[in-house]
Short mmCIF file of C-alpha atoms in Angstrom, two decimals:
data_model
loop_
_atom_site.label_atom_id
_atom_site.label_comp_id
_atom_site.label_asym_id
_atom_site.label_seq_id
_atom_site.Cartn_x
_atom_site.Cartn_y
_atom_site.Cartn_z
CA MET A 1032 219.93 -62.72 59.25
CA THR A 1033 216.56 -62.67 57.48
CA GLU A 1034 215.96 -63.87 53.96
CA LEU A 1035 213.09 -62.60 51.89
CA PRO A 1036 211.33 -65.04 49.59
CA MET A 1037 211.85 -64.28 45.92
CA ALA A 1038 211.88 -66.27 42.69
CA SER A 1039 215.45 -67.37 42.03
CA ILE A 1040 217.32 -65.95 39.03
CA SER A 1041 220.74 -67.38 38.25
CA SER A 1042 223.71 -65.04 38.41
CA ARG A 1043 224.55 -65.75 34.78
CA LYS A 1044 221.06 -64.85 33.58
CA GLY A 1045 220.83 -61.83 35.87
CA LEU A 1046 224.18 -60.35 34.90
CA LEU A 1047 223.37 -60.89 31.24
CA ALA A 1048 220.04 -59.10 31.72
CA ILE A 1049 221.67 -55.97 33.14
CA SER A 1050 224.66 -56.06 30.77
CA PRO A 1051 223.20 -53.35 28.45
CA ILE A 1052 223.83 -50.86 31.27
CA LEU A 1053 227.45 -52.02 31.40
CA VAL A 1054 227.76 -51.70 27.62
CA PHE A 1055 226.42 -48.16 27.84
CA LEU A 1056 228.84 -47.25 30.64
CA VAL A 1057 231.80 -48.64 28.70
CA PHE A 1058 230.92 -46.84 25.47
CA TYR A 1059 229.99 -43.52 27.05
CA VAL A 1060 231.63 -43.07 30.44
CA VAL A 1061 234.79 -45.16 30.06
CA VAL A 1062 235.56 -43.94 26.54
CA SER A 1063 234.92 -40.32 27.58
CA VAL A 1064 237.23 -40.68 30.59
CA ILE A 1065 239.95 -42.25 28.45
CA VAL A 1066 239.88 -39.42 25.90
CA ASN A 1067 239.24 -36.90 28.72
CA ASP A 1068 236.33 -35.32 26.84
CA PHE A 1069 232.64 -36.09 27.40
CA TYR A 1070 231.76 -34.33 24.14
CA LYS A 1071 233.67 -36.78 21.93
CA MET A 1072 231.41 -39.81 22.46
CA PRO A 1073 227.80 -39.03 21.45
CA LEU A 1074 225.31 -40.22 24.06
CA ALA A 1075 222.96 -41.43 21.32
CA VAL A 1076 225.63 -43.72 19.87
CA ALA A 1077 226.41 -45.26 23.27
CA LEU A 1078 222.69 -45.88 23.88
CA LEU A 1079 222.29 -47.32 20.37
CA MET A 1080 225.08 -49.82 21.03
CA ALA A 1081 223.59 -50.77 24.39
CA SER A 1082 220.10 -51.10 22.90
CA ALA A 1083 221.36 -53.34 20.11
CA TRP A 1084 223.09 -55.51 22.69
CA GLY A 1085 219.85 -55.61 24.70
CA VAL A 1086 217.99 -56.97 21.68
CA VAL A 1087 220.68 -59.62 21.10
CA ILE A 1088 220.77 -60.97 24.68
CA LEU A 1089 216.98 -61.15 25.19
CA ARG A 1090 216.59 -64.91 24.81
CA GLY A 1091 213.52 -67.06 24.19
CA LYS A 1092 211.75 -64.60 21.91
CA PRO A 1093 211.85 -64.12 18.14
CA LEU A 1094 213.65 -61.06 16.83
CA ALA A 1095 210.41 -59.34 15.86
CA ARG A 1096 209.11 -59.72 19.42
CA ARG A 1097 212.32 -58.27 20.91
CA VAL A 1098 212.14 -55.25 18.62
CA ASP A 1099 208.46 -54.89 19.56
CA ILE A 1100 209.35 -54.78 23.28
CA PHE A 1101 211.95 -52.08 22.60
CA SER A 1102 209.53 -50.07 20.46
CA ARG A 1103 206.63 -50.38 22.91
CA GLU A 1104 208.73 -49.14 25.82
CA ALA A 1105 210.27 -46.35 23.76
CA GLY A 1106 206.82 -45.26 22.61
CA SER A 1107 205.08 -45.52 25.98
CA SER A 1108 202.73 -42.76 27.05
CA GLY A 1109 205.18 -41.50 29.68
CA VAL A 1110 207.97 -41.16 27.13
CA MET A 1111 205.71 -39.46 24.59
CA TYR A 1112 204.56 -37.01 27.25
CA MET A 1113 208.19 -36.16 28.02
CA ILE A 1114 208.89 -35.62 24.32
CA TRP A 1115 205.96 -33.20 24.12
CA ILE A 1116 207.59 -31.23 26.95
CA PHE A 1117 210.94 -31.26 25.16
CA LEU A 1118 209.42 -29.94 21.92
CA LEU A 1119 207.42 -27.19 23.63
CA ALA A 1120 210.41 -26.23 25.79
CA GLY A 1121 212.67 -26.02 22.74
CA ALA A 1122 210.18 -23.84 20.89
CA PHE A 1123 209.62 -21.52 23.85
CA ALA A 1124 213.32 -21.22 24.76
CA ALA A 1125 214.34 -20.31 21.21
CA LEU A 1126 211.46 -17.88 20.76
CA ALA A 1127 212.10 -16.11 24.08
CA LYS A 1128 215.82 -15.85 23.38
CA GLU A 1129 215.46 -14.48 19.84
CA ILE A 1130 213.07 -11.68 20.79
CA GLY A 1131 215.23 -10.67 23.78
CA SER A 1132 213.13 -11.97 26.70
CA VAL A 1133 215.99 -13.94 28.26
CA GLU A 1134 218.40 -11.00 28.11
CA ALA A 1135 215.77 -8.62 29.51
CA THR A 1136 214.95 -10.97 32.40
CA VAL A 1137 218.61 -11.50 33.27
CA ASN A 1138 219.30 -7.75 33.20
CA LEU A 1139 216.35 -7.24 35.55
CA ALA A 1140 217.73 -9.88 37.91
CA LEU A 1141 221.19 -8.26 37.81
CA LYS A 1142 219.63 -4.89 38.57
CA TRP A 1143 217.88 -6.09 41.72
CA LEU A 1144 220.37 -8.70 42.97
CA PRO A 1145 223.98 -7.90 43.94
CA GLY A 1146 226.52 -9.96 42.01
CA GLU A 1147 227.55 -12.02 45.03
CA MET A 1148 223.95 -13.23 45.51
CA LEU A 1149 223.33 -14.40 41.94
CA ILE A 1150 224.43 -18.01 42.48
CA PRO A 1151 222.72 -18.55 45.87
CA GLY A 1152 219.71 -16.61 44.57
CA LEU A 1153 219.43 -18.93 41.57
CA PHE A 1154 219.62 -21.97 43.88
CA LEU A 1155 216.97 -20.59 46.24
CA ALA A 1156 214.69 -19.69 43.34
CA SER A 1157 215.04 -23.21 41.95
CA CYS A 1158 214.30 -24.72 45.38
CA PHE A 1159 211.25 -22.53 45.89
CA ILE A 1160 209.74 -23.08 42.46
CA SER A 1161 210.25 -26.85 42.53
CA LEU A 1162 208.80 -27.06 46.04
CA ALA A 1163 205.78 -25.05 44.92
CA ILE A 1164 205.06 -26.92 41.68
CA GLY A 1165 206.25 -30.40 42.71
CA THR A 1166 208.16 -31.12 39.52
CA SER A 1167 211.82 -30.83 38.68
CA VAL A 1168 211.01 -30.73 34.95
CA GLY A 1169 208.92 -27.58 35.25
CA THR A 1170 211.65 -25.88 37.25
CA VAL A 1171 214.28 -26.81 34.68
CA VAL A 1172 212.10 -25.40 31.90
CA ALA A 1173 211.56 -22.12 33.75
CA LEU A 1174 215.08 -21.42 34.95
CA THR A 1175 217.64 -23.10 32.68
CA PRO A 1176 217.60 -20.45 29.91
CA LEU A 1177 218.03 -17.75 32.56
CA ALA A 1178 220.87 -19.68 34.18
CA VAL A 1179 222.67 -20.01 30.85
CA GLU A 1180 222.34 -16.29 30.13
CA LEU A 1181 223.53 -15.44 33.65
CA ALA A 1182 226.57 -17.68 33.20
CA GLN A 1183 227.45 -16.05 29.90
CA THR A 1184 226.88 -12.55 31.28
CA GLU A 1185 229.06 -13.24 34.32
CA ALA A 1186 231.72 -15.09 32.29
CA GLY A 1187 230.92 -18.12 34.41
CA SER A 1188 230.69 -21.84 33.74
CA VAL A 1189 227.46 -22.81 31.98
CA PRO A 1190 227.56 -26.42 33.33
CA PHE A 1191 227.97 -25.03 36.86
CA PHE A 1192 224.97 -22.69 36.58
CA VAL A 1193 222.88 -25.50 35.06
CA ALA A 1194 223.90 -27.76 37.96
CA VAL A 1195 222.72 -25.10 40.44
CA VAL A 1196 219.27 -25.19 38.83
CA LEU A 1197 219.19 -28.99 38.73
CA GLY A 1198 220.13 -29.23 42.41
CA GLY A 1199 217.36 -26.88 43.47
CA ALA A 1200 214.90 -28.61 41.15
CA PHE A 1201 215.45 -31.95 42.84
CA PHE A 1202 215.19 -30.36 46.28
CA GLY A 1203 211.54 -29.60 45.60
CA ASP A 1204 210.95 -32.81 43.66
CA ASN A 1205 212.00 -34.67 46.82
CA LEU A 1206 210.03 -32.61 49.36
CA SER A 1207 206.95 -31.20 47.64
CA PHE A 1208 203.55 -32.48 48.74
CA ILE A 1209 202.38 -32.63 45.13
CA SER A 1210 205.46 -34.37 43.74
CA ASP A 1211 204.91 -37.77 42.10
CA THR A 1212 207.81 -39.21 44.11
CA THR A 1213 206.33 -38.02 47.42
CA ILE A 1214 202.95 -39.50 46.57
CA ALA A 1215 204.50 -42.81 45.47
CA ALA A 1216 206.78 -43.07 48.52
CA THR A 1217 204.09 -42.28 51.09
CA ARG A 1218 201.48 -44.54 49.51
CA THR A 1219 203.78 -47.55 49.23
CA GLN A 1220 205.04 -47.14 52.82
CA GLY A 1221 201.69 -46.26 54.36
CA CYS A 1222 202.43 -42.90 55.97
CA LYS A 1223 201.08 -39.37 55.75
CA MET A 1224 202.69 -36.80 53.47
CA ASN A 1225 203.22 -34.23 56.20
CA ASP A 1226 204.89 -36.84 58.43
CA LYS A 1227 207.19 -37.89 55.60
CA PHE A 1228 207.97 -34.20 54.93
CA LYS A 1229 209.07 -33.65 58.55
CA ALA A 1230 211.24 -36.78 58.52
CA ASN A 1231 212.67 -35.89 55.11
CA LEU A 1232 213.76 -32.44 56.33
CA TRP A 1233 216.28 -34.05 58.68
CA ILE A 1234 218.05 -35.51 55.66
CA VAL A 1235 217.49 -32.86 53.00
CA LEU A 1236 217.82 -29.58 54.90
CA PRO A 1237 221.46 -30.05 56.06
CA ALA A 1238 222.49 -30.86 52.48
CA ALA A 1239 220.61 -27.83 51.12
CA LEU A 1240 222.10 -25.50 53.73
CA ALA A 1241 225.62 -26.83 53.10
CA SER A 1242 225.15 -26.24 49.37
CA LEU A 1243 223.76 -22.74 49.97
CA VAL A 1244 226.76 -21.80 52.14
CA PHE A 1245 229.07 -23.07 49.42
CA TYR A 1246 227.21 -21.04 46.78
CA ILE A 1247 227.42 -17.90 48.98
CA ILE A 1248 231.19 -18.38 49.26
CA LEU A 1249 231.49 -18.83 45.49
CA GLY A 1250 229.16 -15.89 44.88
CA ALA A 1251 231.45 -13.58 46.83
CA LYS A 1252 234.05 -14.09 44.09
CA VAL A 1253 231.70 -13.02 41.28
CA PRO A 1254 232.99 -9.77 39.75
CA GLU A 1255 230.77 -6.75 39.31
CA THR A 1256 229.05 -6.76 35.94
CA GLU A 1257 228.01 -3.79 33.88
CA ILE A 1258 224.23 -3.91 33.69
CA SER A 1259 222.54 -3.26 30.38
CA GLU A 1260 219.23 -1.47 30.18
CA VAL A 1261 216.24 -3.78 30.49
CA GLY A 1262 214.76 -2.18 27.38
CA ASN A 1263 211.17 -3.15 26.62
CA PRO A 1264 209.81 -4.24 30.06
CA TRP A 1265 207.14 -6.36 28.36
CA LEU A 1266 209.87 -8.75 27.22
CA VAL A 1267 210.16 -9.98 30.82
CA LEU A 1268 206.50 -11.02 30.84
CA PRO A 1269 206.88 -14.47 29.20
CA TYR A 1270 209.16 -15.69 32.01
CA LEU A 1271 206.98 -14.15 34.69
CA ILE A 1272 204.02 -15.98 33.15
CA ILE A 1273 205.97 -19.26 33.01
CA ILE A 1274 207.00 -19.01 36.67
CA ALA A 1275 203.58 -17.83 37.90
CA THR A 1276 201.59 -20.52 36.06
CA ALA A 1277 204.06 -23.19 37.14
CA ILE A 1278 203.76 -22.15 40.79
CA ALA A 1279 199.97 -22.22 40.40
CA GLY A 1280 200.30 -25.95 39.73
CA ILE A 1281 199.20 -25.91 36.09
CA ASN A 1282 200.34 -28.83 33.92
CA VAL A 1283 203.80 -28.14 32.47
CA THR A 1284 202.64 -28.61 28.84
CA VAL A 1285 199.90 -26.02 29.42
CA VAL A 1286 202.43 -23.72 31.11
CA LEU A 1287 204.72 -23.89 28.09
CA SER A 1288 201.84 -23.43 25.65
CA ILE A 1289 200.69 -20.32 27.50
CA GLY A 1290 204.27 -19.04 27.51
CA ILE A 1291 204.59 -19.56 23.74
CA VAL A 1292 201.31 -17.76 23.00
CA ALA A 1293 202.23 -14.85 25.29
CA THR A 1294 205.66 -14.55 23.69
CA LEU A 1295 204.17 -14.57 20.18
CA LEU A 1296 201.68 -11.82 21.10
CA ILE A 1297 204.39 -9.63 22.63
CA ALA A 1298 206.71 -10.20 19.67
CA VAL A 1299 204.02 -9.41 17.07
CA SER A 1300 203.06 -6.22 18.95
CA SER A 1301 206.76 -5.26 18.90
CA GLY A 1302 206.90 -5.50 15.11
CA TYR A 1303 208.15 -9.06 14.49
CA ASP A 1304 206.86 -10.92 11.44
CA LEU A 1305 204.79 -14.00 12.38
CA LEU A 1306 206.56 -16.27 9.89
CA GLN A 1307 209.90 -15.13 11.29
CA LEU A 1308 208.70 -16.09 14.79
CA PHE A 1309 207.59 -19.50 13.53
CA GLY A 1310 211.10 -19.88 12.13
CA PHE A 1311 212.54 -19.24 15.59
CA MET A 1312 210.21 -21.87 17.03
CA GLY A 1313 211.16 -24.36 14.32
CA ALA A 1314 214.85 -23.89 15.05
CA GLY A 1315 214.14 -24.47 18.74
CA ILE A 1316 212.28 -27.70 17.99
CA ASP A 1317 215.14 -28.84 15.74
CA SER A 1318 217.61 -28.15 18.56
CA VAL A 1319 215.99 -30.81 20.81
CA GLY A 1320 216.03 -33.47 18.08
CA ASN A 1321 219.01 -35.29 19.59
CA LEU A 1322 217.36 -35.06 22.99
CA VAL A 1323 214.27 -36.84 21.66
CA ILE A 1324 216.39 -39.58 20.07
CA VAL A 1325 218.33 -40.15 23.30
CA THR A 1326 215.08 -40.35 25.29
CA LEU A 1327 213.61 -42.95 22.93
CA LEU A 1328 216.78 -45.06 22.93
CA ALA A 1329 217.14 -44.95 26.72
CA ALA A 1330 213.51 -45.91 27.32
CA GLY A 1331 213.69 -48.79 24.85
CA MET A 1332 216.97 -50.10 26.29
CA LEU A 1333 215.65 -50.01 29.85
CA GLY A 1334 212.50 -51.82 28.72
CA LEU A 1335 214.67 -54.64 27.33
CA ILE A 1336 216.53 -54.89 30.63
CA LYS A 1337 213.26 -55.23 32.52
CA ALA A 1338 211.91 -57.83 30.07
CA ALA A 1339 215.10 -59.89 30.44
CA GLY A 1340 214.66 -60.02 34.23
CA GLY A 1341 217.29 -57.44 35.10
CA ILE A 1342 215.15 -55.59 37.65
CA ASP A 1343 214.08 -58.83 39.37
CA TYR A 1344 217.71 -59.94 39.58
CA ILE A 1345 218.77 -56.68 41.22
CA LEU A 1346 215.99 -57.01 43.80
CA GLN A 1347 217.02 -60.60 44.48
CA VAL A 1348 220.71 -59.79 45.02
CA LEU A 1349 220.18 -56.76 47.24
CA THR A 1350 217.65 -58.47 49.54
CA ARG A 1351 219.44 -61.81 49.88
CA ARG A 1352 221.19 -61.05 53.16
CA ILE A 1353 220.03 -58.29 55.46
CA ASN A 1354 221.39 -57.90 58.98
CA GLY A 1355 219.84 -55.42 61.39
CA ALA A 1356 218.06 -52.12 60.94
CA ARG A 1357 221.04 -50.32 59.41
CA GLY A 1358 221.48 -53.09 56.85
CA ALA A 1359 217.77 -52.95 56.09
CA MET A 1360 217.86 -49.19 55.53
CA ALA A 1361 220.97 -49.51 53.39
CA SER A 1362 219.29 -52.22 51.30
CA ILE A 1363 216.26 -49.98 50.71
CA ALA A 1364 218.57 -47.14 49.64
CA PHE A 1365 220.54 -49.40 47.28
CA LEU A 1366 217.39 -51.04 45.89
CA VAL A 1367 215.73 -47.83 44.78
CA SER A 1368 219.05 -46.38 43.57
CA ILE A 1369 219.95 -49.34 41.35
CA VAL A 1370 216.42 -49.69 39.98
CA ASN A 1371 216.37 -45.94 39.25
CA LEU A 1372 219.68 -46.38 37.42
CA CYS A 1373 217.97 -49.01 35.25
CA THR A 1374 214.69 -47.16 34.69
CA ALA A 1375 215.81 -43.49 34.59
CA ASN A 1376 212.55 -42.58 36.32
CA ASN A 1377 212.48 -41.93 40.05
CA THR A 1378 208.72 -42.40 40.42
CA VAL A 1379 208.81 -45.73 38.59
CA ALA A 1380 211.76 -46.84 40.73
CA ILE A 1381 209.86 -46.10 43.95
CA LEU A 1382 206.76 -47.92 42.72
CA THR A 1383 208.87 -50.91 41.60
CA VAL A 1384 210.56 -51.48 44.97
CA GLY A 1385 207.92 -49.90 47.22
CA SER A 1386 206.18 -53.09 48.37
CA LEU A 1387 209.48 -54.86 48.97
CA ALA A 1388 210.80 -51.85 50.91
CA LYS A 1389 207.62 -51.95 53.02
CA GLU A 1390 208.21 -55.62 53.81
CA ILE A 1391 211.82 -54.94 54.78
CA SER A 1392 210.90 -51.98 57.01
CA ASP A 1393 208.13 -53.98 58.74
CA ARG A 1394 210.44 -56.92 59.47
CA PHE A 1395 213.21 -54.76 60.89
CA GLY A 1396 211.12 -52.18 62.72
CA ILE A 1397 211.89 -49.21 60.50
CA ASP A 1398 209.45 -46.32 60.77
CA PRO A 1399 207.50 -45.98 57.48
CA ARG A 1400 208.18 -42.22 57.49
CA LYS A 1401 211.91 -42.83 57.39
CA ALA A 1402 211.58 -45.59 54.78
CA ALA A 1403 209.53 -43.25 52.58
CA SER A 1404 212.12 -40.47 53.04
CA VAL A 1405 215.03 -42.69 52.06
CA LEU A 1406 213.13 -44.10 49.06
CA ASP A 1407 212.31 -40.62 47.76
CA THR A 1408 215.68 -39.05 48.52
CA CYS A 1409 217.83 -41.82 47.01
CA SER A 1410 215.73 -41.97 43.86
CA CYS A 1411 216.12 -38.21 43.40
CA ILE A 1412 219.89 -38.44 43.96
CA VAL A 1413 220.34 -41.02 41.21
CA GLN A 1414 217.91 -39.27 38.87
CA SER A 1415 219.87 -36.03 39.24
CA LEU A 1416 223.24 -37.67 38.48
CA ILE A 1417 222.55 -40.00 35.55
CA PRO A 1418 223.30 -38.30 32.20
CA TYR A 1419 220.29 -39.99 30.55
CA GLY A 1420 217.72 -38.75 33.08
CA ALA A 1421 214.95 -36.62 31.60
CA GLN A 1422 215.73 -33.56 33.73
CA THR A 1423 219.44 -33.57 32.90
CA LEU A 1424 218.77 -34.18 29.21
CA LEU A 1425 216.30 -31.30 29.11
CA ALA A 1426 218.55 -28.89 31.02
CA THR A 1427 221.68 -29.68 29.02
CA GLY A 1428 219.71 -29.71 25.78
CA LEU A 1429 218.42 -26.19 26.46
CA ALA A 1430 221.94 -25.12 27.47
CA GLY A 1431 223.63 -26.76 24.50
CA ILE A 1432 226.14 -28.71 26.61
CA SER A 1433 227.00 -32.38 27.14
CA PRO A 1434 224.61 -34.34 29.44
CA ALA A 1435 227.65 -35.25 31.54
CA ALA A 1436 228.92 -31.66 31.85
CA PRO A 1437 227.02 -30.67 35.06
CA TRP A 1438 227.94 -33.94 36.84
CA GLY A 1439 230.98 -32.62 38.67
CA TYR A 1440 229.11 -29.52 39.83
CA MET A 1441 226.10 -31.28 41.40
CA TYR A 1442 227.11 -30.19 44.90
CA TYR A 1443 223.62 -30.57 46.32
CA SER A 1444 223.40 -34.19 45.14
CA TRP A 1445 226.82 -35.03 46.56
CA SER A 1446 225.89 -33.41 49.87
CA LEU A 1447 222.65 -35.38 49.88
CA ILE A 1448 224.57 -38.66 49.50
CA VAL A 1449 226.55 -37.82 52.63
CA ALA A 1450 223.36 -36.83 54.49
CA VAL A 1451 221.62 -40.10 53.61
CA ALA A 1452 224.66 -42.15 54.61
CA LEU A 1453 224.88 -40.38 57.98
CA SER A 1454 221.15 -40.81 58.60
CA ILE A 1455 221.52 -44.58 58.07
CA ILE A 1456 224.72 -44.96 60.10
CA PHE A 1457 223.53 -42.89 63.07
CA ARG A 1458 219.84 -43.78 62.56
CA TYR A 1459 218.53 -40.24 62.84
CA PRO A 1460 216.06 -38.77 63.47
CA ARG A 1461 216.10 -40.94 66.60
CA ARG A 1462 212.43 -40.43 67.39
CA LEU A 1463 211.59 -42.39 64.22
CA ASN A 1464 213.47 -45.51 65.35
CA ARG A 1465 211.03 -48.14 66.52
CA ARG A 1466 213.63 -50.32 68.15
#
């Protein structure tokens, strides 16, 4: 047994520090399960209750200072950047839908893809785009409106189609060389990106293939759909521009801005009134209002948890007793997962526990490539499953469904959990085991 030195935090103080998460889970998850409806309990109300509790339990500081901590975290540059994306995505999605771009793009996809390949095709497209652009958010922006229209056209489940996109989006977020999580994981563990990519494939690829096979089986049951005429082919251009500029690696806010301008130009040339188009954009921005509120509340609440010592307590508990290489790998997986649960940001979670994970891997002879892979993969798993994660909020906001609705359909994430567990238990790939 090896113990890692860490400043001691009492169990009472630590549990109190992380109690806002428990309050949130009780108000949102437990209540929703009891009434058997995740639409009944508004996510914003559950987060408001948890945030208020977080302000109450933060001891040793005047009330004004506690509120200031909440406000500073809620208004951080990272949160504001995400809100910019939400607003632009809402404006673009509404504009493209109202002028017929979404319908035209879906009809084009139906024309070229057989019905049984729509679901696996959507998953592969999401995997490819996210791998190319290195961001799950950009993939969600590009494909969610199309997924929703496909689901409605095929009389399918909207949450299921959204979950297909989310799964593929996190595939690339986990593996891409230009992903923030890849950069953070490799830098903190001291390994090369291409080496981490090769090690990561042993965990990720089986889960992706298993999901793809499942989607092919489900796709075979999709009935033939009568295809409408594409109509004005120029209406497809906004989505082609979005996908092409995203793959080119352009910043997602610039991608959305270009998409909005292109859509406006096409719509005006087709006879739409400019003020009418601005009205569409305004309605789209209004539609993400609740999404913005939830993002602010979640960020503020998680900032209070960190200020109260909640993150430090979690690190202390999970590193108190570690036995052997398997226990060390499991502790790294749990560390980044729990911290991600409390920060709702996979990159921040990796950076928070990265140095500690490096110390654990060095002491127990774990190859840094494998440590980096587990850090990145587990953070992406949690980020994809929490209903208050930015990607899920954005996808469900664009789809007009509950943030918890895709949860049961996240087959790629569930497969990835099994793959990570097996890689720890059987310590594969074997060539990465130092001892």
